[in-house]
Amino acid sequence: MTEPATAADSTSREVRHARGLLLAALVLLFLLVAGTPIAKALIEHQVRAATGREFSIGELSLSPGLVRHTVEGRDVRLGNADWATAPTLAEAGRVQIEWIPWRLLLGQVVITAVQLDQPVLSLERDADLRANWRFSDEPVQDPLPERFPEIETLWVRQGRLHLLEAQEKRRTDLSVDVQSGEPTAPGRLPPLLIEGGGDYRGNPFVIEGRIGSPLHLVDTDPDQRYWIDLSAEAGATRARASGGLRSVLQLQDFELDFSIAGADMAELYPLLRLAIPETAAYDLTGRLGRTDRTWHYREVTGTVGRSDLAGDVSVETGGERTRLVADLVSRKLDLDDLAGFIGGKPQAADPRDGRLFPDSVYDTEKLRSMDAQVSLVAHSLSAPPLPFESLDARLVLENGDLRLDPLDFGFAGGHIDGAVHLDARQDPMLADIDMKARGLQLPRMLPDAEAAKSQGSLGGQLRLQGRGSSVAGVMATASGEAGIAMGPGRISNYLMELVGLDIAEMIKFKLGKDKEVPVHCGYADFAVEGGVMTSRALAFDTSDTLVLGEGQVDLREERLDIVLRPRPKDFSPFSLRSPLQLSGPLADPDIRPQGGPLLLRGAAVAALYAIAPPAALLGLVETGPGGESDCGPKAD
């Protein structure tokens, strides 16, 4: 264990420091007496020995004064690493230093002014992450000396900073002009004004703004902040950071005002290595900070498309994969703005070529490149024409294994909830979907004049497994089961007469006042295999009409072929008993008489006397006020 420092140790350090200052004073006195040639040679030798690099001064002049001495060097050059592309690490057309020699007698090294004319600093890392500003392979324990000479003012004129990153995923080539600006107040140090750009990780990059004087970097006051105010653009992404850093060299324990905006969050991947799906345009503001290896973006507020968003975000670095953690809330969320999360395109107009399922390919390599834990609560969810109402979801992504659990949509007065599992550790991706619907209100699903006269509650379930690189691909290979059921309710008689094609009854209700017809039961149960849904049972029973059906839905081609056989229960001379053909694309199906007599199979005939949905669907049907459902075998 390290022994605590003693008074003797402190005294010893002060003695060594005093000796060092005395030696420096003697050296400076020697240089003034010996002349500039010897001084120039001595300085060049000392820098070469300390850095292991070539160092040269074109001309050196020493100008002693009564109060201040001035040292001026022209064409000053510090050589680069032998593997670097630029010939020098640093160079300057002129370096002028003013200092007060008599302060050495007080144990102080005081430099009143440093002026750099046309300085150029070329920083570079190669593909193996070797840095040209490192003069040895030994780890840097303390980047700054314990005692740094006091410098009162630094001026930079026509400077340039060049940054080059050669590693493929970090590839960067930036050039920035740097010069001193006017101090913001008397007695303050002049800031540095920067402006420039280039290429940052494959994107055009522009940066401008002001930063504090580099002299603040050696300030020993723990409360001193290094102030920055920078704006940057990379492609369509714009960001601004302003505030104070405790240590710009370490980038630790700080918080800045930070805003970021762009056309699509997916464009952040090459910049920040965050695998975010496509989104609508976004504009966010918050507080950016860092603790150890975790970046925090707190108190975030802003918009994504037409949606508002707020919460906290953090990004953990330094592990095998970057980890994103977010806790987000939205007062009003438009599902279209986040369509990329379900494989769609934000702000999509009409369905692609009349198709429903998004065919955008999931980038499984991106999904494997990071981990995530994200929760999102939307108090109001909009996705017209569907009656979505709210969202409560939690996403966990680990090494390409993505789970949405829970995934709870408020929908038509009820809920559609369950879980979705996407395994992107394999190509093509494997998807498991297990969702249930409960308490969906029929009037909210049919928001028109006829639906206003209807009532009832629906439930359903969807269990599918498929493999593909997109939503369309998964659905084309899906297997499992799907179903929907409705318990007791009421529906517009006109709608039922329309299904039954009872022309006389339709005319009567349209000329008079429409009535409501009690609904006994309705259900549709499908088996799914290889992307094709085949009906196992399909019926809708009211006091007016019984509708039976059978057929298939092809999820690969997104087409359906369903035959509906209406059985009006009242006699009318104009009632058409022909089956109805429901067919065409899922996005725009067509219904018309099939032609021919109504022929019922044995199972359909039996359904005339006993309407009984599958047990799994029956459990999702809400019963009427009496607690019993009309979905079940009828007594003779």
PDB file of C-alpha atoms in Angstrom, residues 241-391:
ATOM      1  CA  ALA A 241     -22.970  21.205 -28.603  1.00  0.00           C
ATOM      2  CA  SER A 242     -22.431  24.011 -26.107  1.00  0.00           C
ATOM      3  CA  GLY A 243     -21.278  24.064 -22.505  1.00  0.00           C
ATOM      4  CA  GLY A 244     -18.281  23.379 -20.308  1.00  0.00           C
ATOM      5  CA  LEU A 245     -15.980  20.360 -20.070  1.00  0.00           C
ATOM      6  CA  ARG A 246     -13.982  19.528 -16.963  1.00  0.00           C
ATOM      7  CA  SER A 247     -11.249  17.931 -19.070  1.00  0.00           C
ATOM      8  CA  VAL A 248     -11.291  18.023 -22.846  1.00  0.00           C
ATOM      9  CA  LEU A 249      -8.449  15.490 -22.894  1.00  0.00           C
ATOM     10  CA  GLN A 250     -10.386  12.883 -20.918  1.00  0.00           C
ATOM     11  CA  LEU A 251     -14.013  13.747 -21.911  1.00  0.00           C
ATOM     12  CA  GLN A 252     -15.287  12.600 -18.532  1.00  0.00           C
ATOM     13  CA  ASP A 253     -17.837  13.874 -16.031  1.00  0.00           C
ATOM     14  CA  PHE A 254     -19.448  16.653 -18.066  1.00  0.00           C
ATOM     15  CA  GLU A 255     -22.823  17.748 -19.417  1.00  0.00           C
ATOM     16  CA  LEU A 256     -23.443  19.875 -22.496  1.00  0.00           C
ATOM     17  CA  ASP A 257     -26.509  21.263 -24.170  1.00  0.00           C
ATOM     18  CA  PHE A 258     -26.748  19.081 -27.263  1.00  0.00           C
ATOM     19  CA  SER A 259     -29.179  19.167 -30.162  1.00  0.00           C
ATOM     20  CA  ILE A 260     -29.257  16.847 -33.146  1.00  0.00           C
ATOM     21  CA  ALA A 261     -31.492  16.781 -36.217  1.00  0.00           C
ATOM     22  CA  GLY A 262     -31.586  14.894 -39.483  1.00  0.00           C
ATOM     23  CA  ALA A 263     -33.639  13.294 -42.201  1.00  0.00           C
ATOM     24  CA  ASP A 264     -33.404   9.708 -40.882  1.00  0.00           C
ATOM     25  CA  MET A 265     -32.004   8.134 -37.684  1.00  0.00           C
ATOM     26  CA  ALA A 266     -30.683   5.222 -39.769  1.00  0.00           C
ATOM     27  CA  GLU A 267     -28.034   7.647 -41.063  1.00  0.00           C
ATOM     28  CA  LEU A 268     -26.508   7.701 -37.561  1.00  0.00           C
ATOM     29  CA  TYR A 269     -25.069   4.209 -38.088  1.00  0.00           C
ATOM     30  CA  PRO A 270     -21.912   5.199 -39.991  1.00  0.00           C
ATOM     31  CA  LEU A 271     -21.454   8.199 -37.674  1.00  0.00           C
ATOM     32  CA  LEU A 272     -22.120   6.675 -34.241  1.00  0.00           C
ATOM     33  CA  ARG A 273     -22.383   2.920 -34.987  1.00  0.00           C
ATOM     34  CA  LEU A 274     -25.979   2.886 -33.716  1.00  0.00           C
ATOM     35  CA  ALA A 275     -28.134   0.417 -35.706  1.00  0.00           C
ATOM     36  CA  ILE A 276     -31.418   2.355 -35.714  1.00  0.00           C
ATOM     37  CA  PRO A 277     -34.041   1.516 -38.389  1.00  0.00           C
ATOM     38  CA  GLU A 278     -35.320   4.106 -40.828  1.00  0.00           C
ATOM     39  CA  THR A 279     -37.393   6.900 -39.302  1.00  0.00           C
ATOM     40  CA  ALA A 280     -39.010  10.142 -40.369  1.00  0.00           C
ATOM     41  CA  ALA A 281     -37.093  13.409 -40.014  1.00  0.00           C
ATOM     42  CA  TYR A 282     -36.145  14.125 -36.389  1.00  0.00           C
ATOM     43  CA  ASP A 283     -35.141  17.099 -34.246  1.00  0.00           C
ATOM     44  CA  LEU A 284     -34.031  16.418 -30.636  1.00  0.00           C
ATOM     45  CA  THR A 285     -32.588  18.499 -27.798  1.00  0.00           C
ATOM     46  CA  GLY A 286     -31.168  17.386 -24.460  1.00  0.00           C
ATOM     47  CA  ARG A 287     -28.175  17.246 -22.121  1.00  0.00           C
ATOM     48  CA  LEU A 288     -25.177  15.233 -23.334  1.00  0.00           C
ATOM     49  CA  GLY A 289     -22.697  13.831 -20.828  1.00  0.00           C
ATOM     50  CA  ARG A 290     -20.281  11.005 -20.199  1.00  0.00           C
ATOM     51  CA  THR A 291     -19.363   8.882 -17.187  1.00  0.00           C
ATOM     52  CA  ASP A 292     -16.627   6.279 -17.609  1.00  0.00           C
ATOM     53  CA  ARG A 293     -17.521   4.492 -20.856  1.00  0.00           C
ATOM     54  CA  THR A 294     -21.168   5.506 -20.957  1.00  0.00           C
ATOM     55  CA  TRP A 295     -22.530   8.472 -22.906  1.00  0.00           C
ATOM     56  CA  HIS A 296     -25.776   9.904 -21.518  1.00  0.00           C
ATOM     57  CA  TYR A 297     -28.384  11.933 -23.404  1.00  0.00           C
ATOM     58  CA  ARG A 298     -30.751  13.125 -20.683  1.00  0.00           C
ATOM     59  CA  GLU A 299     -33.938  15.175 -20.631  1.00  0.00           C
ATOM     60  CA  VAL A 300     -34.409  14.598 -24.349  1.00  0.00           C
ATOM     61  CA  THR A 301     -37.328  16.368 -26.003  1.00  0.00           C
ATOM     62  CA  GLY A 302     -38.214  16.815 -29.639  1.00  0.00           C
ATOM     63  CA  THR A 303     -40.006  15.379 -32.623  1.00  0.00           C
ATOM     64  CA  VAL A 304     -39.732  12.490 -35.054  1.00  0.00           C
ATOM     65  CA  GLY A 305     -41.884  13.314 -38.052  1.00  0.00           C
ATOM     66  CA  ARG A 306     -45.311  14.253 -36.682  1.00  0.00           C
ATOM     67  CA  SER A 307     -44.614  12.528 -33.342  1.00  0.00           C
ATOM     68  CA  ASP A 308     -43.301  14.032 -30.116  1.00  0.00           C
ATOM     69  CA  LEU A 309     -40.672  12.177 -28.110  1.00  0.00           C
ATOM     70  CA  ALA A 310     -39.131  12.613 -24.652  1.00  0.00           C
ATOM     71  CA  GLY A 311     -36.980  10.595 -22.256  1.00  0.00           C
ATOM     72  CA  ASP A 312     -33.417   9.504 -21.501  1.00  0.00           C
ATOM     73  CA  VAL A 313     -30.921   7.685 -23.716  1.00  0.00           C
ATOM     74  CA  SER A 314     -27.512   6.210 -22.931  1.00  0.00           C
ATOM     75  CA  VAL A 315     -24.867   4.516 -25.069  1.00  0.00           C
ATOM     76  CA  GLU A 316     -22.372   2.186 -23.402  1.00  0.00           C
ATOM     77  CA  THR A 317     -19.072   1.764 -25.243  1.00  0.00           C
ATOM     78  CA  GLY A 318     -15.940  -0.243 -24.618  1.00  0.00           C
ATOM     79  CA  GLY A 319     -17.591  -3.671 -24.663  1.00  0.00           C
ATOM     80  CA  GLU A 320     -17.745  -6.267 -27.396  1.00  0.00           C
ATOM     81  CA  ARG A 321     -20.726  -4.366 -28.848  1.00  0.00           C
ATOM     82  CA  THR A 322     -22.134  -0.896 -28.332  1.00  0.00           C
ATOM     83  CA  ARG A 323     -25.185  -0.978 -26.044  1.00  0.00           C
ATOM     84  CA  LEU A 324     -28.107   1.428 -26.390  1.00  0.00           C
ATOM     85  CA  VAL A 325     -30.464   1.964 -23.439  1.00  0.00           C
ATOM     86  CA  ALA A 326     -33.506   4.229 -23.799  1.00  0.00           C
ATOM     87  CA  ASP A 327     -36.638   5.021 -21.810  1.00  0.00           C
ATOM     88  CA  LEU A 328     -38.959   7.045 -24.065  1.00  0.00           C
ATOM     89  CA  VAL A 329     -42.452   8.522 -23.801  1.00  0.00           C
ATOM     90  CA  SER A 330     -44.668  10.104 -26.448  1.00  0.00           C
ATOM     91  CA  ARG A 331     -47.866  12.051 -25.922  1.00  0.00           C
ATOM     92  CA  LYS A 332     -48.849  11.559 -29.563  1.00  0.00           C
ATOM     93  CA  LEU A 333     -47.106   9.048 -31.797  1.00  0.00           C
ATOM     94  CA  ASP A 334     -47.703   8.514 -35.504  1.00  0.00           C
ATOM     95  CA  LEU A 335     -46.863   4.887 -36.270  1.00  0.00           C
ATOM     96  CA  ASP A 336     -45.766   5.856 -39.767  1.00  0.00           C
ATOM     97  CA  ASP A 337     -42.841   7.849 -38.326  1.00  0.00           C
ATOM     98  CA  LEU A 338     -41.351   4.633 -36.875  1.00  0.00           C
ATOM     99  CA  ALA A 339     -42.374   2.347 -39.745  1.00  0.00           C
ATOM    100  CA  GLY A 340     -38.767   1.236 -40.172  1.00  0.00           C
ATOM    101  CA  PHE A 341     -38.985  -0.718 -36.902  1.00  0.00           C
ATOM    102  CA  ILE A 342     -41.511  -3.055 -38.571  1.00  0.00           C
ATOM    103  CA  GLY A 343     -39.687  -3.197 -41.906  1.00  0.00           C
ATOM    104  CA  GLY A 344     -41.628  -0.420 -43.624  1.00  0.00           C
ATOM    105  CA  LYS A 345     -40.761   2.966 -45.040  1.00  0.00           C
ATOM    106  CA  PRO A 346     -41.562   6.135 -43.090  1.00  0.00           C
ATOM    107  CA  GLN A 347     -44.132   8.464 -44.674  1.00  0.00           C
ATOM    108  CA  ALA A 348     -45.066   5.791 -47.187  1.00  0.00           C
ATOM    109  CA  ALA A 349     -47.900   6.882 -49.428  1.00  0.00           C
ATOM    110  CA  ASP A 350     -49.920   4.095 -51.006  1.00  0.00           C
ATOM    111  CA  PRO A 351     -48.967   0.445 -50.434  1.00  0.00           C
ATOM    112  CA  ARG A 352     -46.169  -0.668 -52.729  1.00  0.00           C
ATOM    113  CA  ASP A 353     -47.787  -1.873 -55.951  1.00  0.00           C
ATOM    114  CA  GLY A 354     -50.989  -2.602 -54.058  1.00  0.00           C
ATOM    115  CA  ARG A 355     -49.250  -4.841 -51.504  1.00  0.00           C
ATOM    116  CA  LEU A 356     -49.484  -4.639 -47.721  1.00  0.00           C
ATOM    117  CA  PHE A 357     -46.431  -6.353 -46.235  1.00  0.00           C
ATOM    118  CA  PRO A 358     -43.213  -4.263 -46.195  1.00  0.00           C
ATOM    119  CA  ASP A 359     -40.400  -5.781 -48.232  1.00  0.00           C
ATOM    120  CA  SER A 360     -37.534  -3.632 -46.901  1.00  0.00           C
ATOM    121  CA  VAL A 361     -34.679  -5.994 -46.053  1.00  0.00           C
ATOM    122  CA  TYR A 362     -33.587  -6.142 -42.415  1.00  0.00           C
ATOM    123  CA  ASP A 363     -29.826  -5.593 -42.131  1.00  0.00           C
ATOM    124  CA  THR A 364     -28.921  -8.524 -39.887  1.00  0.00           C
ATOM    125  CA  GLU A 365     -25.276  -7.442 -39.739  1.00  0.00           C
ATOM    126  CA  LYS A 366     -26.354  -4.158 -38.126  1.00  0.00           C
ATOM    127  CA  LEU A 367     -28.619  -6.005 -35.695  1.00  0.00           C
ATOM    128  CA  ARG A 368     -25.634  -8.108 -34.647  1.00  0.00           C
ATOM    129  CA  SER A 369     -23.370  -5.071 -34.261  1.00  0.00           C
ATOM    130  CA  MET A 370     -25.021  -3.631 -31.131  1.00  0.00           C
ATOM    131  CA  ASP A 371     -27.176  -4.480 -28.114  1.00  0.00           C
ATOM    132  CA  ALA A 372     -30.192  -2.493 -26.955  1.00  0.00           C
ATOM    133  CA  GLN A 373     -32.801  -2.187 -24.245  1.00  0.00           C
ATOM    134  CA  VAL A 374     -35.546   0.269 -25.180  1.00  0.00           C
ATOM    135  CA  SER A 375     -38.945   1.003 -23.675  1.00  0.00           C
ATOM    136  CA  LEU A 376     -41.520   3.188 -25.430  1.00  0.00           C
ATOM    137  CA  VAL A 377     -44.891   4.333 -24.119  1.00  0.00           C
ATOM    138  CA  ALA A 378     -47.180   6.268 -26.454  1.00  0.00           C
ATOM    139  CA  HIS A 379     -50.281   7.651 -24.764  1.00  0.00           C
ATOM    140  CA  SER A 380     -51.869   8.309 -28.149  1.00  0.00           C
ATOM    141  CA  LEU A 381     -51.061   6.265 -31.259  1.00  0.00           C
ATOM    142  CA  SER A 382     -52.210   7.169 -34.767  1.00  0.00           C
ATOM    143  CA  ALA A 383     -52.129   4.841 -37.783  1.00  0.00           C
ATOM    144  CA  PRO A 384     -55.138   5.699 -39.992  1.00  0.00           C
ATOM    145  CA  PRO A 385     -57.332   4.126 -41.194  1.00  0.00           C
ATOM    146  CA  LEU A 386     -56.715   1.536 -38.437  1.00  0.00           C
ATOM    147  CA  PRO A 387     -58.077   2.473 -34.990  1.00  0.00           C
ATOM    148  CA  PHE A 388     -54.803   2.240 -33.017  1.00  0.00           C
ATOM    149  CA  GLU A 389     -54.982   4.160 -29.742  1.00  0.00           C
ATOM    150  CA  SER A 390     -51.839   3.609 -27.629  1.00  0.00           C
ATOM    151  CA  LEU A 391     -48.593   1.653 -27.377  1.00  0.00           C
TER     152      LEU A 391
END
